[in-house]
Amino acid sequence: MSRNGRLSLRKPSVFVSGFGFQAVVLSAFVLSCLTVFGWACWKGLWFLSFCDEGEHLLGGRMLNEGGRLYVSYVDSHGPVIFMLSQFYGALFGWHFPQGARLLLPVLALMAAACLSVTSALSDVRHRVLASTVFIGGIASYWLMDAFYMVSFYPVAGFLAVCLLALFVVPAWFGKTPSVLPSALAGICLILILGCAYAYGPGMLLIVIPALWLLARKQGDRAIRAFASGAVLAVLMLGLWFWRYSDFGSFVVFHILFNQIAYAPFIHFGPKTFLLSLVPSFRGEEFYPTLAHLILAASLPMLLYRRPGRNRVAILIGFAGILLLNARAAAGFKDGQTLIMAFALAGLALGGCLERQAGSSRILSRAALTGSIGMVLALWGSSHLATNTPFSWSYHDSTHKPPYTIYQPIDDAISLKVRSLVPPGQPILMLPYMPEFYWMADRRPPYGYYEYLPWDAVYARHPVPGYPHDLCQNLLTDPPPLIGYTPETDPTSLTVRPFFNCIKERLATLYMPVEGFPSLHVLRPRENQSRVSPP
């Protein structure tokens, strides 16, 4: 009512109308990213697999059936990925092994939830936008960089996002995380180290400066909670090792084996790492380059108006993030860095805007616009990449028909294997085809499921007390059937020189199966030639 008594229809305030429109746009943005993410996860559930995933699922099944990791199932990867696949098998069985891929969306949403509650950002809208940018980024590359795969790269990446959101980035921003997030971050740290020991140096550079910042702010409760979470995770892993593994074998076959036998084959060293930082958009090299560009764009926003010591901690932390890919792997094997880059991009934008002086309406509009622009840029860039590890375009990857992995298959060779080897008896597939054990519905022999050049190198110079020599083992405990197809292996040119002893064992202990030249069955004992070890 106006002063003269007339009814006055006032326009709603600019802030209210603006906020209402922004709320609609924000809701649409969040819903769109979640929808694309759900679609990508569904496509990934039925997508083609890579050999690494086969060994992780096979290891989980062997553990469910009474095996012991690094003892009866010897592998060079860290225990956490096998724990996850074992957990899936214990809950749901192995009638649908690719269902274990559903663990990855769960971990991704867990990481997004950590971003949405991080104490690094004060405004709830900025936290929602940071988590939405993250979801939009990983949705764009879910198929292209194999985030759907049951492998330790995406698992470590999602756990690292939780660590950053709950503990590290709040410390970078001068805030003290509360007790529960700090404890959860400590658990995440140990699980990341359990994915691969190679993450250790990078994690130290990420975590130690954050602890230093909190110590200067009298954040003793947060530090104690973080340490308590780490100790709890160590105890949990210790109990698991006591039941399902062996600590000495873990050190030998996960750490020493990789350093002594495997490292020379990947040219591991400072020069290789430094060369990996040179930008390149060719093939799989696109992915680490994209991660480095996102991190480089995020760094100035993270450093914006921060005290000097915080800037030092952030710079050291970024060096740690780069060092997580110390082996200079490209493509999906650098997935953890790209996943962390998506999260840091959203956190950096929100953290930068919160340091600005201005109205809340202007800041929220800038944050929303910037977040939408980031996701659109990431989605657009995914069309420029080729899928890893299959080198397909975005269109090729998203239009592949559904594919079921690792079920018992009734093709000629699998049927032949099942007819020759009764259930419960092992087979051996050489040099490396872990999915064949699923296809044939037979298990590998005790301690061996592959034979590659680095296995031969280790056999010549084993750690005392931990022998691992397939050629010698075939003399004492040969499986009833061996499949040998080196020409089908992508590393065949490097495998062949190491297979002389295997060829000798096949010639003296086995005989080929008629009509299946890759299959060899064990000769009767009286027909086996006497051979001496080469």
XYZ file of C-alpha atoms in Angstrom:
534
model
C 0.000 0.000 0.000
C 1.453 3.379 -0.986
C 1.331 6.526 1.129
C -1.682 7.827 -0.770
C -3.616 4.650 -0.061
C -3.319 3.074 -3.481
C -2.311 -0.530 -3.915
C 1.266 -0.762 -5.153
C 2.616 -3.828 -7.030
C 6.347 -3.855 -6.387
C 8.761 -5.872 -8.474
C 10.561 -8.577 -6.528
C 14.049 -7.582 -5.484
C 16.848 -8.164 -7.952
C 18.574 -10.499 -5.493
C 15.527 -12.702 -4.972
C 14.743 -12.984 -8.669
C 18.386 -13.501 -9.521
C 18.814 -16.139 -6.837
C 15.676 -17.916 -8.003
C 16.940 -18.094 -11.567
C 20.358 -19.228 -10.401
C 18.769 -21.924 -8.262
C 16.938 -23.266 -11.314
C 20.121 -23.195 -13.413
C 22.134 -24.797 -10.607
C 19.567 -27.568 -10.190
C 19.514 -28.192 -13.941
C 23.321 -28.230 -14.023
C 23.583 -30.740 -11.165
C 20.866 -32.959 -12.627
C 22.473 -32.886 -16.082
C 25.890 -33.905 -14.777
C 24.402 -36.696 -12.659
C 22.361 -37.937 -15.626
C 25.388 -38.058 -17.927
C 27.367 -39.726 -15.153
C 24.689 -42.381 -14.680
C 24.551 -43.007 -18.433
C 28.350 -43.304 -18.622
C 28.398 -45.741 -15.691
C 25.761 -47.898 -17.383
C 27.747 -47.916 -20.628
C 30.898 -48.729 -18.686
C 29.234 -51.694 -17.014
C 28.876 -53.335 -20.436
C 32.077 -52.045 -21.987
C 35.100 -54.014 -23.142
C 37.747 -54.967 -20.636
C 41.522 -54.897 -20.507
C 43.807 -57.635 -19.212
C 44.682 -55.835 -15.962
C 41.045 -55.934 -14.922
C 40.986 -59.674 -15.565
C 43.826 -60.338 -13.133
C 42.192 -58.192 -10.433
C 38.880 -60.030 -10.700
C 40.650 -63.373 -10.932
C 42.642 -62.565 -7.804
C 39.489 -61.662 -5.893
C 37.900 -64.939 -6.898
C 40.990 -66.918 -5.866
C 40.901 -65.215 -2.454
C 37.211 -66.086 -2.091
C 38.122 -69.706 -2.792
C 40.757 -69.905 -0.074
C 43.795 -68.483 -1.866
C 46.399 -66.156 -0.402
C 47.553 -63.071 -2.263
C 51.282 -63.026 -3.171
C 51.487 -66.689 -2.087
C 49.079 -68.924 -4.017
C 48.104 -66.034 -6.296
C 51.280 -64.086 -7.048
C 50.750 -60.633 -8.539
C 52.754 -57.410 -8.591
C 49.837 -55.044 -7.891
C 48.833 -53.674 -4.500
C 46.340 -55.436 -2.212
C 43.481 -52.897 -2.106
C 42.164 -53.641 -5.597
C 42.072 -57.356 -4.753
C 40.338 -56.595 -1.468
C 37.618 -54.727 -3.378
C 37.066 -57.515 -5.912
C 37.124 -60.065 -3.081
C 34.493 -57.982 -1.259
C 32.284 -57.977 -4.340
C 32.602 -61.752 -4.754
C 31.825 -62.373 -1.084
C 28.600 -60.346 -1.373
C 27.328 -61.299 -4.812
C 29.304 -64.321 -5.974
C 30.978 -64.620 -9.363
C 28.045 -65.380 -11.674
C 28.290 -61.796 -12.985
C 31.929 -60.741 -12.527
C 31.657 -57.445 -14.387
C 29.206 -56.327 -11.716
C 32.312 -55.492 -9.686
C 32.537 -52.399 -11.881
C 29.657 -50.939 -9.876
C 32.167 -50.375 -7.082
C 33.719 -47.563 -9.141
C 30.567 -45.383 -9.331
C 30.128 -45.888 -5.595
C 33.673 -44.646 -4.956
C 33.177 -41.741 -7.371
C 29.984 -40.642 -5.603
C 31.761 -41.007 -2.266
C 34.453 -38.633 -3.530
C 31.777 -36.196 -4.761
C 30.087 -36.340 -1.341
C 33.399 -35.437 0.315
C 33.676 -32.417 -1.983
C 30.123 -31.358 -1.122
C 30.901 -31.257 2.611
C 34.493 -30.013 2.514
C 35.403 -27.371 5.052
C 37.714 -25.781 2.476
C 34.761 -23.802 1.047
C 32.441 -21.730 3.217
C 29.533 -21.311 0.786
C 27.382 -24.403 0.328
C 26.757 -23.417 -3.304
C 30.481 -23.469 -4.010
C 30.759 -26.915 -2.446
C 27.883 -28.192 -4.579
C 29.496 -26.697 -7.673
C 32.889 -28.235 -6.854
C 31.326 -31.684 -6.557
C 29.301 -31.122 -9.743
C 32.376 -30.067 -11.729
C 34.032 -33.244 -10.511
C 31.069 -35.415 -11.529
C 30.864 -33.679 -14.901
C 34.574 -34.197 -15.507
C 34.674 -37.887 -14.686
C 31.411 -38.449 -16.607
C 33.050 -36.944 -19.706
C 36.003 -39.335 -19.458
C 34.390 -42.359 -17.778
C 34.631 -44.447 -20.932
C 37.457 -42.590 -22.628
C 40.005 -43.029 -19.834
C 38.603 -46.287 -18.442
C 37.418 -44.992 -15.073
C 34.854 -47.825 -15.180
C 37.545 -50.501 -14.977
C 38.246 -52.520 -11.833
C 41.790 -51.230 -11.514
C 43.794 -49.428 -8.866
C 44.264 -46.209 -10.871
C 40.686 -44.905 -10.557
C 40.347 -46.367 -7.062
C 43.419 -44.433 -5.894
C 42.138 -41.320 -7.667
C 38.751 -41.341 -5.927
C 40.351 -42.005 -2.542
C 42.805 -39.161 -3.165
C 39.911 -36.765 -3.882
C 38.437 -37.697 -0.482
C 41.810 -37.015 1.146
C 42.114 -33.641 -0.579
C 38.560 -32.523 0.185
C 38.444 -33.651 3.816
C 41.908 -32.694 4.984
C 44.531 -31.314 2.613
C 42.757 -28.477 0.785
C 41.158 -27.120 3.983
C 44.688 -26.873 5.408
C 45.835 -25.135 2.217
C 43.013 -22.614 2.674
C 43.934 -21.917 6.296
C 41.066 -23.861 7.831
C 41.178 -26.630 10.400
C 39.171 -29.746 9.504
C 37.115 -31.346 12.236
C 37.871 -34.687 13.852
C 35.732 -37.075 11.777
C 36.839 -35.804 8.331
C 40.449 -35.885 9.512
C 40.136 -39.489 10.658
C 38.505 -40.514 7.390
C 41.312 -38.793 5.493
C 43.874 -40.795 7.469
C 42.112 -44.015 6.433
C 42.101 -42.865 2.796
C 45.856 -42.239 2.922
C 46.645 -45.815 3.949
C 44.244 -47.252 1.378
C 45.909 -45.173 -1.350
C 49.291 -46.559 -0.335
C 47.697 -50.021 -0.410
C 46.712 -49.454 -4.044
C 50.346 -49.097 -5.103
C 53.535 -48.473 -3.154
C 54.617 -46.062 -5.925
C 52.085 -43.532 -4.579
C 54.122 -43.202 -1.380
C 56.535 -40.365 -2.346
C 53.772 -38.288 -3.892
C 51.480 -38.766 -0.902
C 54.218 -37.651 1.466
C 54.565 -34.395 -0.477
C 50.810 -33.877 -0.357
C 50.183 -34.720 3.291
C 53.266 -33.492 5.183
C 52.902 -29.786 4.201
C 49.222 -29.940 5.201
C 50.210 -31.342 8.592
C 52.806 -28.566 8.920
C 50.156 -25.894 8.237
C 47.800 -27.395 10.810
C 50.572 -27.623 13.397
C 51.198 -23.890 12.985
C 47.484 -23.215 13.564
C 47.342 -25.383 16.700
C 45.269 -27.934 14.826
C 46.424 -30.711 17.149
C 43.006 -32.384 17.307
C 42.844 -32.682 13.531
C 46.385 -34.059 13.379
C 45.675 -36.628 16.097
C 42.452 -37.670 14.381
C 44.276 -38.039 11.058
C 46.955 -40.170 12.684
C 44.312 -42.253 14.479
C 42.527 -42.946 11.193
C 45.802 -43.976 9.577
C 46.647 -46.308 12.476
C 43.164 -47.849 12.344
C 43.552 -48.508 8.610
C 46.964 -50.100 9.192
C 45.459 -52.420 11.813
C 42.626 -53.358 9.466
C 45.086 -54.118 6.672
C 47.203 -56.097 9.112
C 44.250 -58.305 10.018
C 43.465 -58.816 6.366
C 47.092 -59.743 5.616
C 47.063 -62.237 8.478
C 44.062 -64.000 6.931
C 44.465 -63.565 3.190
C 48.086 -62.764 2.416
C 51.652 -62.672 3.692
C 53.525 -59.478 4.507
C 56.943 -60.746 3.453
C 55.584 -61.925 0.110
C 53.863 -58.561 -0.310
C 57.161 -56.721 0.102
C 58.932 -59.080 -2.295
C 56.379 -59.428 -5.078
C 54.800 -55.976 -4.950
C 57.754 -53.721 -4.094
C 61.063 -55.486 -4.747
C 59.814 -57.369 -7.812
C 58.659 -54.138 -9.440
C 61.881 -52.319 -8.659
C 64.289 -55.115 -9.547
C 62.611 -56.985 -12.395
C 59.905 -54.759 -13.874
C 61.390 -51.244 -13.740
C 64.022 -51.786 -16.485
C 61.310 -52.746 -18.976
C 59.449 -49.436 -18.563
C 62.629 -47.295 -18.551
C 61.768 -46.066 -15.069
C 63.873 -43.100 -13.970
C 64.035 -39.292 -13.602
C 64.508 -38.700 -17.331
C 61.388 -40.676 -18.238
C 59.374 -38.813 -15.608
C 60.541 -35.384 -16.770
C 59.838 -36.202 -20.409
C 56.297 -37.165 -19.458
C 55.678 -33.544 -18.417
C 56.248 -32.328 -21.983
C 52.801 -31.600 -23.498
C 51.613 -33.992 -26.184
C 48.171 -34.663 -27.620
C 49.042 -37.845 -29.474
C 47.115 -40.964 -28.529
C 47.270 -41.915 -24.861
C 49.633 -39.021 -24.100
C 46.561 -36.762 -24.336
C 45.412 -37.748 -20.846
C 48.408 -36.797 -18.678
C 48.730 -33.612 -20.749
C 45.082 -32.748 -20.066
C 45.588 -33.407 -16.345
C 48.665 -31.178 -16.274
C 46.833 -28.365 -18.091
C 43.906 -28.506 -15.659
C 46.283 -28.475 -12.707
C 48.234 -25.559 -14.192
C 45.018 -23.578 -14.644
C 43.871 -24.396 -11.102
C 47.125 -23.490 -9.383
C 46.858 -19.656 -9.692
C 43.315 -19.771 -8.299
C 44.469 -21.877 -5.346
C 47.378 -19.519 -4.669
C 45.227 -16.370 -4.975
C 45.582 -14.195 -1.857
C 47.025 -16.988 0.268
C 49.754 -16.393 2.877
C 53.275 -17.334 1.856
C 53.489 -20.529 3.882
C 50.169 -21.736 2.435
C 51.478 -21.098 -1.063
C 54.583 -23.150 -0.300
C 52.428 -26.034 0.949
C 50.221 -25.866 -2.160
C 53.221 -25.889 -4.497
C 54.759 -28.869 -2.697
C 51.383 -30.624 -2.782
C 51.120 -30.082 -6.537
C 54.577 -31.577 -6.966
C 53.291 -34.591 -5.024
C 50.263 -34.898 -7.319
C 52.559 -34.982 -10.360
C 54.794 -37.521 -8.624
C 51.868 -39.921 -8.218
C 52.637 -40.858 -11.804
C 56.315 -41.452 -11.119
C 56.479 -44.231 -13.709
C 55.356 -41.721 -16.390
C 52.496 -43.934 -17.568
C 50.081 -42.561 -20.148
C 46.393 -43.144 -20.737
C 44.258 -44.927 -18.179
C 47.361 -45.762 -16.127
C 47.541 -42.069 -15.215
C 43.864 -41.975 -14.300
C 44.425 -40.960 -10.683
C 46.026 -37.653 -11.734
C 43.200 -36.701 -14.091
C 40.576 -37.553 -11.468
C 42.333 -35.353 -8.907
C 42.629 -32.556 -11.468
C 38.844 -32.490 -11.959
C 38.311 -32.149 -8.203
C 40.948 -29.461 -7.755
C 39.485 -27.424 -10.612
C 36.161 -27.095 -8.786
C 37.798 -26.429 -5.417
C 40.129 -23.839 -6.942
C 37.297 -21.881 -8.557
C 35.251 -21.783 -5.357
C 38.279 -20.934 -3.208
C 39.328 -18.115 -5.503
C 35.883 -16.518 -5.619
C 35.520 -16.667 -1.849
C 38.644 -14.508 -1.549
C 37.017 -11.811 -3.682
C 35.299 -8.793 -2.173
C 31.801 -8.351 -3.590
C 28.163 -9.254 -3.256
C 27.079 -12.811 -2.788
C 24.906 -12.578 -5.920
C 27.836 -11.666 -8.139
C 30.050 -14.359 -6.635
C 27.443 -17.088 -6.975
C 26.753 -16.084 -10.580
C 30.468 -16.150 -11.400
C 30.911 -19.527 -9.697
C 27.950 -21.028 -11.538
C 29.037 -19.651 -14.910
C 32.631 -20.766 -14.412
C 31.585 -24.269 -13.320
C 29.295 -24.765 -16.304
C 32.054 -23.523 -18.594
C 34.539 -25.980 -17.063
C 32.283 -28.978 -17.556
C 31.417 -28.010 -21.127
C 35.123 -27.599 -21.901
C 35.902 -31.009 -20.397
C 33.064 -32.684 -22.274
C 34.192 -31.043 -25.509
C 37.808 -32.078 -24.998
C 36.737 -35.709 -24.540
C 35.687 -35.698 -28.214
C 39.253 -34.880 -29.198
C 40.765 -37.810 -27.322
C 41.040 -41.461 -28.265
C 39.800 -44.073 -25.854
C 42.345 -45.903 -23.718
C 43.311 -48.629 -23.976
C 41.455 -49.321 -27.259
C 42.231 -46.142 -29.281
C 38.612 -45.480 -30.263
C 36.985 -42.098 -30.803
C 34.303 -40.753 -28.474
C 31.630 -41.778 -30.992
C 33.101 -45.263 -31.335
C 33.279 -45.712 -27.573
C 29.730 -44.586 -26.870
C 28.171 -46.644 -29.676
C 29.711 -50.013 -28.911
C 27.126 -52.763 -28.327
C 26.872 -54.269 -24.820
C 29.569 -56.774 -24.006
C 29.645 -59.392 -21.258
C 33.088 -60.112 -19.848
C 34.594 -63.231 -18.398
C 31.587 -65.515 -18.360
C 32.143 -69.189 -19.247
C 32.013 -69.115 -23.051
C 30.900 -71.947 -25.287
C 33.332 -71.256 -28.093
C 35.322 -74.157 -29.506
C 38.514 -73.653 -27.511
C 36.764 -73.095 -24.154
C 34.587 -76.170 -24.669
C 37.679 -78.176 -25.543
C 39.471 -77.037 -22.384
C 36.488 -77.993 -20.223
C 36.307 -81.386 -21.872
C 40.001 -82.071 -21.258
C 40.305 -80.672 -17.722
C 37.670 -81.587 -15.109
C 36.342 -78.928 -12.695
C 38.714 -78.226 -9.832
C 41.821 -78.944 -11.924
C 44.051 -76.017 -12.972
C 45.078 -74.787 -16.399
C 47.847 -72.346 -17.313
C 47.490 -69.699 -20.033
C 50.729 -68.200 -21.364
C 52.084 -65.626 -21.624
C 49.323 -63.342 -20.274
C 45.597 -63.793 -20.713
C 43.894 -63.799 -17.298
C 40.428 -63.545 -18.837
C 40.858 -66.994 -20.381
C 40.479 -68.598 -16.940
C 37.015 -67.042 -16.757
C 36.110 -68.014 -20.294
C 37.146 -71.639 -19.753
C 35.775 -71.707 -16.179
C 39.004 -73.143 -14.780
C 41.445 -71.783 -12.211
C 45.191 -71.138 -12.625
C 47.767 -73.338 -10.876
C 49.187 -72.536 -7.462
C 51.342 -69.401 -7.629
C 51.187 -68.805 -11.398
C 48.711 -67.394 -13.890
C 51.131 -65.662 -16.306
C 54.705 -65.632 -17.542
C 56.265 -62.404 -18.836
C 59.834 -61.167 -19.339
C 60.095 -59.690 -15.861
C 59.056 -63.044 -14.379
C 62.022 -64.624 -16.136
C 64.353 -61.887 -14.847
C 63.174 -62.410 -11.276
C 63.533 -66.204 -11.605
C 67.228 -65.754 -12.384
C 67.846 -63.483 -9.393
C 65.168 -64.187 -6.767
C 65.018 -62.735 -3.285
C 66.318 -65.453 -0.912
C 63.460 -67.468 0.492
C 60.967 -66.329 -2.154
C 61.527 -68.373 -5.337
C 59.231 -67.833 -8.287
C 60.366 -69.812 -11.304
C 57.701 -71.243 -13.581
C 60.157 -73.342 -15.574
C 61.318 -75.150 -12.440
C 57.779 -75.475 -11.119
C 56.638 -77.193 -14.309
C 59.135 -79.977 -13.573
C 57.664 -80.709 -10.168
C 53.994 -79.716 -10.414
C 52.853 -79.365 -14.047
C 49.203 -78.423 -14.675
C 47.208 -80.840 -16.862
C 46.845 -78.272 -19.667
C 48.783 -75.234 -20.912
C 47.600 -72.728 -23.464
C 50.508 -71.064 -25.254
C 49.788 -68.191 -27.667
C 52.659 -65.688 -27.582
C 51.823 -64.351 -31.032
C 48.502 -62.976 -29.732
C 50.101 -61.038 -26.888
C 50.814 -57.313 -27.494
C 54.252 -57.742 -25.894
C 55.106 -60.791 -27.996
C 58.273 -59.236 -29.403
C 59.672 -58.902 -25.899
C 58.192 -62.181 -24.656
C 59.614 -64.558 -27.241
C 63.294 -64.385 -26.178
C 62.309 -65.464 -22.670
C 60.259 -68.494 -23.714
C 62.974 -71.017 -24.588
C 62.519 -72.902 -21.335
C 58.722 -72.936 -21.741
C 59.071 -74.330 -25.252
C 61.359 -77.037 -23.892
C 58.866 -77.977 -21.196
C 56.061 -78.138 -23.734
C 58.156 -80.362 -26.010
C 59.148 -82.814 -23.292
C 56.225 -82.826 -20.857
C 53.218 -81.966 -23.033
C 51.705 -82.859 -26.371
C 49.592 -80.638 -28.627
C 45.850 -81.088 -28.903
C 44.693 -82.006 -32.378
C 42.838 -79.148 -34.016
C 43.898 -76.670 -31.280
C 47.570 -75.784 -31.805
C 47.632 -73.388 -28.828
C 46.562 -76.106 -26.367
C 48.967 -78.650 -24.861
C 47.979 -81.494 -22.541
C 50.254 -83.268 -20.117
C 51.751 -86.502 -21.440
C 51.360 -89.678 -19.429
C 54.218 -90.028 -16.962
C 55.807 -92.960 -18.757
C 55.991 -90.912 -22.002
C 57.623 -87.835 -20.532
C 61.236 -87.202 -21.532
C 63.768 -86.741 -18.811
C 65.140 -83.226 -18.910
C 67.511 -81.273 -16.774
C 66.815 -77.670 -15.843
C 68.213 -75.226 -18.443
